[in-house]
Amino acid sequence: MNAMETYGQETNHIAPAPLFRDPITDGVADPTLIYNREEKAWWMLYTQRRANTDAADVAYCYGTPIAVASTSDEGKTWVYRGTLDLEFKNGKNTFWAPDVVYYEGRYHMYVAYIEGVRNHWGGQARMAHYVSTNLWDWEFLDFPALTSEKVIDASLFKDSTGLWRMWYKDEANPEGNMLMAESSDLKTWKTNQQPIFPGKGQEGPKVFEYKGYYWLLTDEWAGMRIYRSKDLQRWEKQGRILDTKGKRPDDTPSGAHGDVIVVNDKAYIFYFTHPGREEHRKADNNAIGVLPYEMRRSSAQVAELKFENETLTAIRDEPFDFVLSAPAY
C-alpha cells in the first residue's frame, strides 16, 4: 500500500491532505496557529485571498481579511469560522500574514496592513498591533515604530529571560530585508537597521525552539530555508525543506509561508501551496490580464519536522502521526 492509498483511509492519526481549503474564497495563505484557551481548541488564522474573484493581475491578494479555521479534535477536522473585524479606517483595506501570541492575559496580533485594494503589487505595508481577550474581538492599538513603514510578516518569540523578539521583512532596507526588533512589553521596540543576514531573497520568517536549538525558517518562494542558532543572534544557514513537489492531494508544488507548532516533543510545520501551479511563482495572466482561477487558489497543509543529523527535515509524502494536542502551560 502506498502513501496516497493510506491517506485515503479512515486513520485517526494521519494528517488530512489538504489540511484545509477555504470554503468561501478557496484562498488560504500565510497560516498561523494559536491555542484558544476559552474554547480549548486550536485556531488557524490566515490571509484569506480572494481566489474565486476574477479581477486584474494580483487583485485577489488585496482586500483580504484575516480568516479563522478551528479544530476541536486535535487536527483531524477543521471548520471555517469566519473573518475578523480588524478595520479601523473607512473603506475596504488589506490585511496580510498575522502572528498571534498570548501575554499577560491578552492575545496580541501583529499583522501587515495596507490601505485600500490594488490590482498590482504595491502599496505601503505597515505593521499593525491589536489586542484581544477572546481572539474574536480585536482592538487596534497602534503601528509599532520599526525600521521603516514598509514591513510585513512578523514572527514573535519570547526567550528564557522574558525578552520578546520580532523578526520581520523590511522591504525598504537596502542591505537585507530580514530584521529583528526587541521589546520587554510588546509595546515599545528597540530596532536595528542591520539585517540578521544579508540578501533580500526571502520573507515569512518563523522562529521556534526545538531539540536544543533555535530555528529560523524563511520562505524563499521555492521552499523554506533553514537557519540554526544557539543564542537567537548568530544564525547558521542550512538547507531547504518543502522545496520539491509533494505527492499528497493539493500538496504541490513547494511549501510557502507558514508556522511551526511544537507539542509533545513533535514539531509540525503548517504551510500553504498553489496546487494548480508547476512552480510556486510560475503563474501567467491570460489575454485580458487576469490570472486563471486554478493558478490563484491555495490550500493549507501540514508536515512533520524531524531532527536528523543536527538539522531539520520535513516528512511530507509519507504518512506521519499527527496529533495537535493542547499545549502545556
Coordinates of C-alpha atoms in Angstrom, one line a residue:
M1 CA 0.0 0.0 0.0
N2 CA 1.4 3.4 -1.0
A3 CA 1.3 6.6 1.0
M4 CA -1.5 8.0 -1.2
E5 CA -3.8 5.0 -0.5
T6 CA -3.0 5.3 3.2
Y7 CA -4.1 9.0 3.2
G8 CA -7.5 8.0 1.7
Q9 CA -8.3 5.6 4.6
E10 CA -10.0 6.5 7.9
T11 CA -7.0 6.7 10.1
N12 CA -7.2 8.7 13.3
H13 CA -3.6 10.0 13.5
I14 CA -2.8 10.6 9.8
A15 CA -2.8 14.3 8.8
P16 CA -5.5 15.2 6.3
A17 CA -4.3 16.4 2.9
P18 CA -5.1 19.1 2.2
L19 CA -5.3 20.1 5.8
F20 CA -7.8 22.9 4.9
R21 CA -9.4 24.6 1.9
D22 CA -11.3 27.9 2.5
P23 CA -15.0 27.2 1.6
I24 CA -15.7 30.8 0.9
T25 CA -12.8 32.0 -1.3
D26 CA -10.6 29.0 -1.7
G27 CA -7.6 31.1 -0.9
V28 CA -5.7 30.1 2.3
A29 CA -2.3 31.8 2.7
D30 CA 0.2 32.6 5.5
P31 CA -1.4 30.3 8.2
T32 CA -0.5 30.8 11.8
L33 CA -1.8 28.8 14.8
I34 CA -2.8 29.8 18.3
Y35 CA -4.5 27.8 21.0
N36 CA -7.8 29.3 22.1
R37 CA -7.8 29.0 25.8
E38 CA -11.5 29.7 26.2
E39 CA -12.7 27.2 23.5
K40 CA -9.9 24.7 24.3
A41 CA -9.3 24.4 20.5
W42 CA -6.6 25.3 18.1
W43 CA -7.3 28.2 15.8
M44 CA -5.6 28.8 12.4
L45 CA -5.6 32.4 11.3
Y46 CA -4.7 33.1 7.7
T47 CA -4.7 35.6 4.9
Q48 CA -8.0 35.0 3.1
R49 CA -7.0 35.6 -0.5
R50 CA -9.9 36.2 -2.9
A51 CA -9.0 33.3 -5.1
N52 CA -12.5 32.9 -6.6
T53 CA -12.6 36.5 -7.7
D54 CA -11.8 37.3 -11.4
A55 CA -10.0 40.6 -11.4
A56 CA -6.9 42.1 -12.8
D57 CA -3.5 40.6 -12.0
V58 CA -2.9 40.1 -8.3
A59 CA -6.1 41.9 -7.1
Y60 CA -7.1 38.6 -5.4
C61 CA -4.2 39.2 -2.9
Y62 CA -5.6 42.6 -1.8
G63 CA -8.7 43.4 0.1
T64 CA -8.0 40.3 2.1
P65 CA -9.3 39.9 5.7
I66 CA -7.9 37.6 8.3
A67 CA -10.0 34.4 8.4
V68 CA -10.2 31.7 11.0
A69 CA -10.5 27.9 10.9
S70 CA -10.6 25.8 14.1
T71 CA -10.2 22.2 15.2
S72 CA -11.6 20.7 18.4
D73 CA -10.4 17.1 17.6
E74 CA -6.6 17.6 17.7
G75 CA -6.3 18.5 14.0
K76 CA -8.3 15.8 12.3
T77 CA -11.1 18.1 11.1
W78 CA -11.2 21.8 10.6
V79 CA -14.2 24.1 10.3
Y80 CA -14.3 27.6 8.8
R81 CA -15.4 30.2 11.4
G82 CA -15.5 33.5 9.5
T83 CA -13.3 36.6 9.3
L84 CA -12.0 39.0 12.0
D85 CA -13.2 42.6 12.0
L86 CA -9.9 44.5 12.0
E87 CA -11.0 47.6 10.1
F88 CA -10.2 50.9 11.9
K89 CA -10.5 53.2 8.9
N90 CA -13.3 53.7 6.4
G91 CA -13.5 51.6 3.3
K92 CA -12.1 48.2 2.3
N93 CA -8.5 47.6 3.3
T94 CA -5.9 44.8 3.1
F95 CA -4.5 42.6 5.9
W96 CA -1.7 40.1 5.4
A97 CA 0.2 37.4 7.4
P98 CA -0.8 37.6 11.1
D99 CA 1.2 36.3 14.0
V100 CA -0.5 35.9 17.4
V101 CA 0.9 35.4 20.9
Y102 CA -0.6 35.2 24.4
Y103 CA 0.9 37.5 27.0
E104 CA -0.3 38.7 30.4
G105 CA -4.0 37.7 29.9
R106 CA -4.4 39.0 26.3
Y107 CA -3.7 37.9 22.8
H108 CA -1.5 40.2 20.8
M109 CA -1.7 40.2 17.0
Y110 CA 0.8 41.7 14.6
V111 CA -0.4 41.9 11.1
A112 CA 0.6 43.8 7.9
Y113 CA -1.9 46.5 6.9
I114 CA -2.2 48.2 3.5
E115 CA -4.7 50.9 2.8
G116 CA -7.3 50.0 0.1
V117 CA -7.3 47.4 -2.6
R118 CA -4.9 47.2 -5.6
N119 CA -4.8 45.5 -8.9
H120 CA -1.0 45.2 -8.9
W121 CA 1.8 44.7 -6.3
G122 CA 2.4 47.9 -4.4
G123 CA 1.2 50.0 -1.5
Q124 CA 2.8 50.9 1.8
A125 CA 2.6 48.0 4.2
R126 CA 2.7 48.9 7.9
M127 CA 2.8 46.5 10.9
A128 CA -0.4 46.9 12.9
H129 CA -0.7 45.8 16.6
Y130 CA -4.1 44.5 18.0
V131 CA -5.1 43.0 21.4
S132 CA -7.9 40.7 22.3
T133 CA -9.2 38.7 25.3
N134 CA -11.1 36.1 23.2
L135 CA -9.5 36.0 19.7
W136 CA -12.7 37.3 18.2
D137 CA -12.9 40.9 19.3
W138 CA -9.8 42.9 18.5
E139 CA -8.8 46.4 19.5
F140 CA -6.3 48.2 17.2
L141 CA -3.6 49.7 19.4
D142 CA -1.0 51.3 17.1
F143 CA 1.6 50.9 14.4
P144 CA 4.8 50.0 16.2
A145 CA 7.8 52.1 15.3
L146 CA 10.1 49.7 13.4
T147 CA 12.9 50.2 10.9
S148 CA 10.6 51.6 8.2
E149 CA 6.9 51.8 7.2
K150 CA 7.2 49.1 4.6
V151 CA 7.3 46.0 6.8
I152 CA 5.4 42.7 6.7
D153 CA 5.5 39.1 8.1
A154 CA 6.0 39.3 11.8
S155 CA 7.3 36.3 13.8
L156 CA 7.3 36.7 17.6
F157 CA 9.3 34.7 20.2
K158 CA 9.9 35.2 23.9
D159 CA 13.2 34.0 25.2
S160 CA 14.1 32.4 28.6
T161 CA 14.7 35.9 30.1
G162 CA 11.2 37.2 29.1
L163 CA 12.5 39.4 26.3
W164 CA 10.3 39.5 23.2
R165 CA 11.9 39.4 19.8
M166 CA 10.1 40.1 16.5
W167 CA 11.6 39.1 13.1
Y168 CA 10.1 40.7 10.1
K169 CA 10.6 41.6 6.4
D170 CA 11.6 45.2 5.8
E171 CA 11.2 45.8 2.1
A172 CA 12.9 49.2 2.4
N173 CA 16.2 48.0 3.8
P174 CA 18.9 48.2 1.1
E175 CA 21.3 45.7 2.7
G176 CA 18.9 42.9 3.5
N177 CA 15.2 42.5 4.3
M178 CA 15.2 40.2 7.3
L179 CA 15.4 42.3 10.5
M180 CA 14.8 41.8 14.2
A181 CA 13.5 44.1 17.0
E182 CA 13.3 43.6 20.8
S183 CA 10.8 44.5 23.4
S184 CA 10.1 43.8 27.1
D185 CA 6.4 44.6 26.9
L186 CA 5.2 44.2 23.3
K187 CA 4.6 48.0 23.3
T188 CA 7.9 49.7 22.5
W189 CA 10.5 48.1 20.3
K190 CA 14.3 48.5 20.0
T191 CA 15.3 48.2 16.4
N192 CA 18.5 47.7 14.5
Q193 CA 18.9 48.7 10.8
Q194 CA 21.5 45.9 10.4
P195 CA 19.8 42.8 8.8
I196 CA 20.3 39.5 10.6
F197 CA 21.8 38.2 7.4
P198 CA 22.5 39.9 4.0
G199 CA 20.3 39.5 1.0
K200 CA 16.7 40.1 0.0
G201 CA 15.5 36.8 -1.4
Q202 CA 13.3 35.7 1.5
E203 CA 10.2 36.6 3.5
G204 CA 7.8 35.0 6.0
P205 CA 10.2 34.3 8.9
K206 CA 9.2 31.8 11.6
V207 CA 11.3 31.3 14.8
F208 CA 10.9 28.5 17.3
E209 CA 12.8 26.3 19.7
Y210 CA 13.3 22.6 19.2
K211 CA 15.8 19.9 20.1
G212 CA 18.2 22.2 21.9
Y213 CA 18.4 24.8 19.1
Y214 CA 16.6 27.9 18.0
W215 CA 15.4 27.7 14.4
L216 CA 14.5 30.3 11.8
L217 CA 12.6 29.3 8.7
T218 CA 12.2 31.8 5.8
D219 CA 10.1 31.5 2.7
E220 CA 12.3 31.6 -0.5
W221 CA 9.4 31.1 -2.9
A222 CA 10.8 27.7 -3.7
G223 CA 10.5 26.0 -0.3
M224 CA 11.8 27.2 3.1
R225 CA 15.3 27.9 4.1
I226 CA 16.6 26.6 7.5
Y227 CA 18.8 28.7 9.9
R228 CA 20.0 27.4 13.2
S229 CA 21.2 29.3 16.3
K230 CA 22.2 28.8 19.9
D231 CA 21.6 32.4 21.0
L232 CA 19.0 33.9 18.7
Q233 CA 21.7 36.3 17.4
R234 CA 24.0 34.4 15.2
W235 CA 22.4 32.2 12.6
E236 CA 23.9 29.3 10.6
K237 CA 22.5 28.8 7.2
Q238 CA 21.4 25.3 6.3
G239 CA 19.4 23.6 3.6
R240 CA 15.8 23.9 2.5
I241 CA 12.7 21.9 3.2
L242 CA 9.4 21.7 1.2
D243 CA 11.3 22.7 -1.9
T244 CA 10.2 19.9 -4.2
K245 CA 6.8 18.7 -5.4
G246 CA 4.7 16.8 -2.9
K247 CA 2.7 13.7 -3.7
R248 CA -0.4 14.3 -1.5
P249 CA -3.6 15.9 -2.8
D250 CA -3.1 19.7 -3.2
D251 CA 0.4 19.4 -1.9
T252 CA 2.2 20.8 -5.0
P253 CA 4.4 22.5 -5.9
S254 CA 6.6 23.8 -3.0
G255 CA 5.5 24.8 0.5
A256 CA 5.2 28.5 1.3
H257 CA 5.0 30.9 4.3
G258 CA 3.7 29.2 7.4
D259 CA 4.0 28.4 11.1
V260 CA 5.6 25.7 13.3
I261 CA 3.9 24.2 16.4
V262 CA 5.8 22.0 18.9
V263 CA 3.7 19.8 21.0
N264 CA 4.7 16.6 22.9
D265 CA 8.2 16.8 21.6
K266 CA 6.9 16.8 18.0
A267 CA 7.2 19.7 15.6
Y268 CA 4.6 20.3 12.8
I269 CA 5.0 22.8 10.0
F270 CA 1.9 24.4 8.6
Y271 CA 2.2 26.0 5.2
F272 CA 0.3 26.8 2.0
T273 CA 0.6 25.6 -1.6
H274 CA -0.7 26.7 -5.0
P275 CA -1.8 23.2 -6.2
G276 CA -2.5 24.3 -9.8
R277 CA 1.0 25.7 -10.5
E278 CA 4.0 23.8 -11.7
E279 CA 6.2 26.2 -9.6
H280 CA 5.2 28.5 -6.8
R281 CA 6.0 31.7 -8.7
K282 CA 5.1 30.4 -12.2
A283 CA 1.7 31.9 -13.0
D284 CA 0.8 33.9 -16.1
N285 CA -2.1 36.2 -16.7
N286 CA -4.5 35.5 -19.6
A287 CA -5.1 37.8 -22.5
I288 CA -7.1 40.3 -20.5
G289 CA -4.6 40.4 -17.7
V290 CA -6.4 38.1 -15.3
L291 CA -4.7 35.2 -13.5
P292 CA -6.8 32.0 -14.1
Y293 CA -8.6 30.5 -11.0
E294 CA -6.6 27.3 -11.0
M295 CA -3.4 29.5 -10.6
R296 CA -5.0 31.6 -7.8
R297 CA -6.4 29.0 -5.4
S298 CA -4.3 27.9 -2.4
S299 CA -4.6 25.3 0.3
A300 CA -3.2 24.7 3.8
Q301 CA -1.1 21.7 4.5
V302 CA 0.9 20.2 7.4
A303 CA 4.1 18.2 7.6
E304 CA 6.2 16.8 10.4
L305 CA 9.6 18.2 11.1
K306 CA 12.3 15.7 12.1
F307 CA 15.6 16.5 13.8
E308 CA 18.2 14.5 11.9
N309 CA 22.0 14.9 11.6
E310 CA 21.8 18.2 13.6
T311 CA 19.3 19.8 11.1
L312 CA 15.6 19.6 10.2
T313 CA 13.9 17.6 7.5
A314 CA 10.2 17.6 6.6
I315 CA 8.1 14.4 6.4
R316 CA 5.6 15.3 3.7
D317 CA 4.8 12.4 1.4
E318 CA 4.8 9.6 3.9
P319 CA 2.1 9.2 6.5
F320 CA 3.1 10.6 9.9
D321 CA 1.5 10.6 13.3
F322 CA -0.4 13.9 13.6
V323 CA -1.9 14.8 17.0
L324 CA -2.3 18.5 17.7
S325 CA -2.6 18.2 21.5
A326 CA -3.3 21.1 23.8
P327 CA -0.1 23.0 24.7
A328 CA 1.5 22.5 28.1
Y329 CA 1.5 25.8 30.0

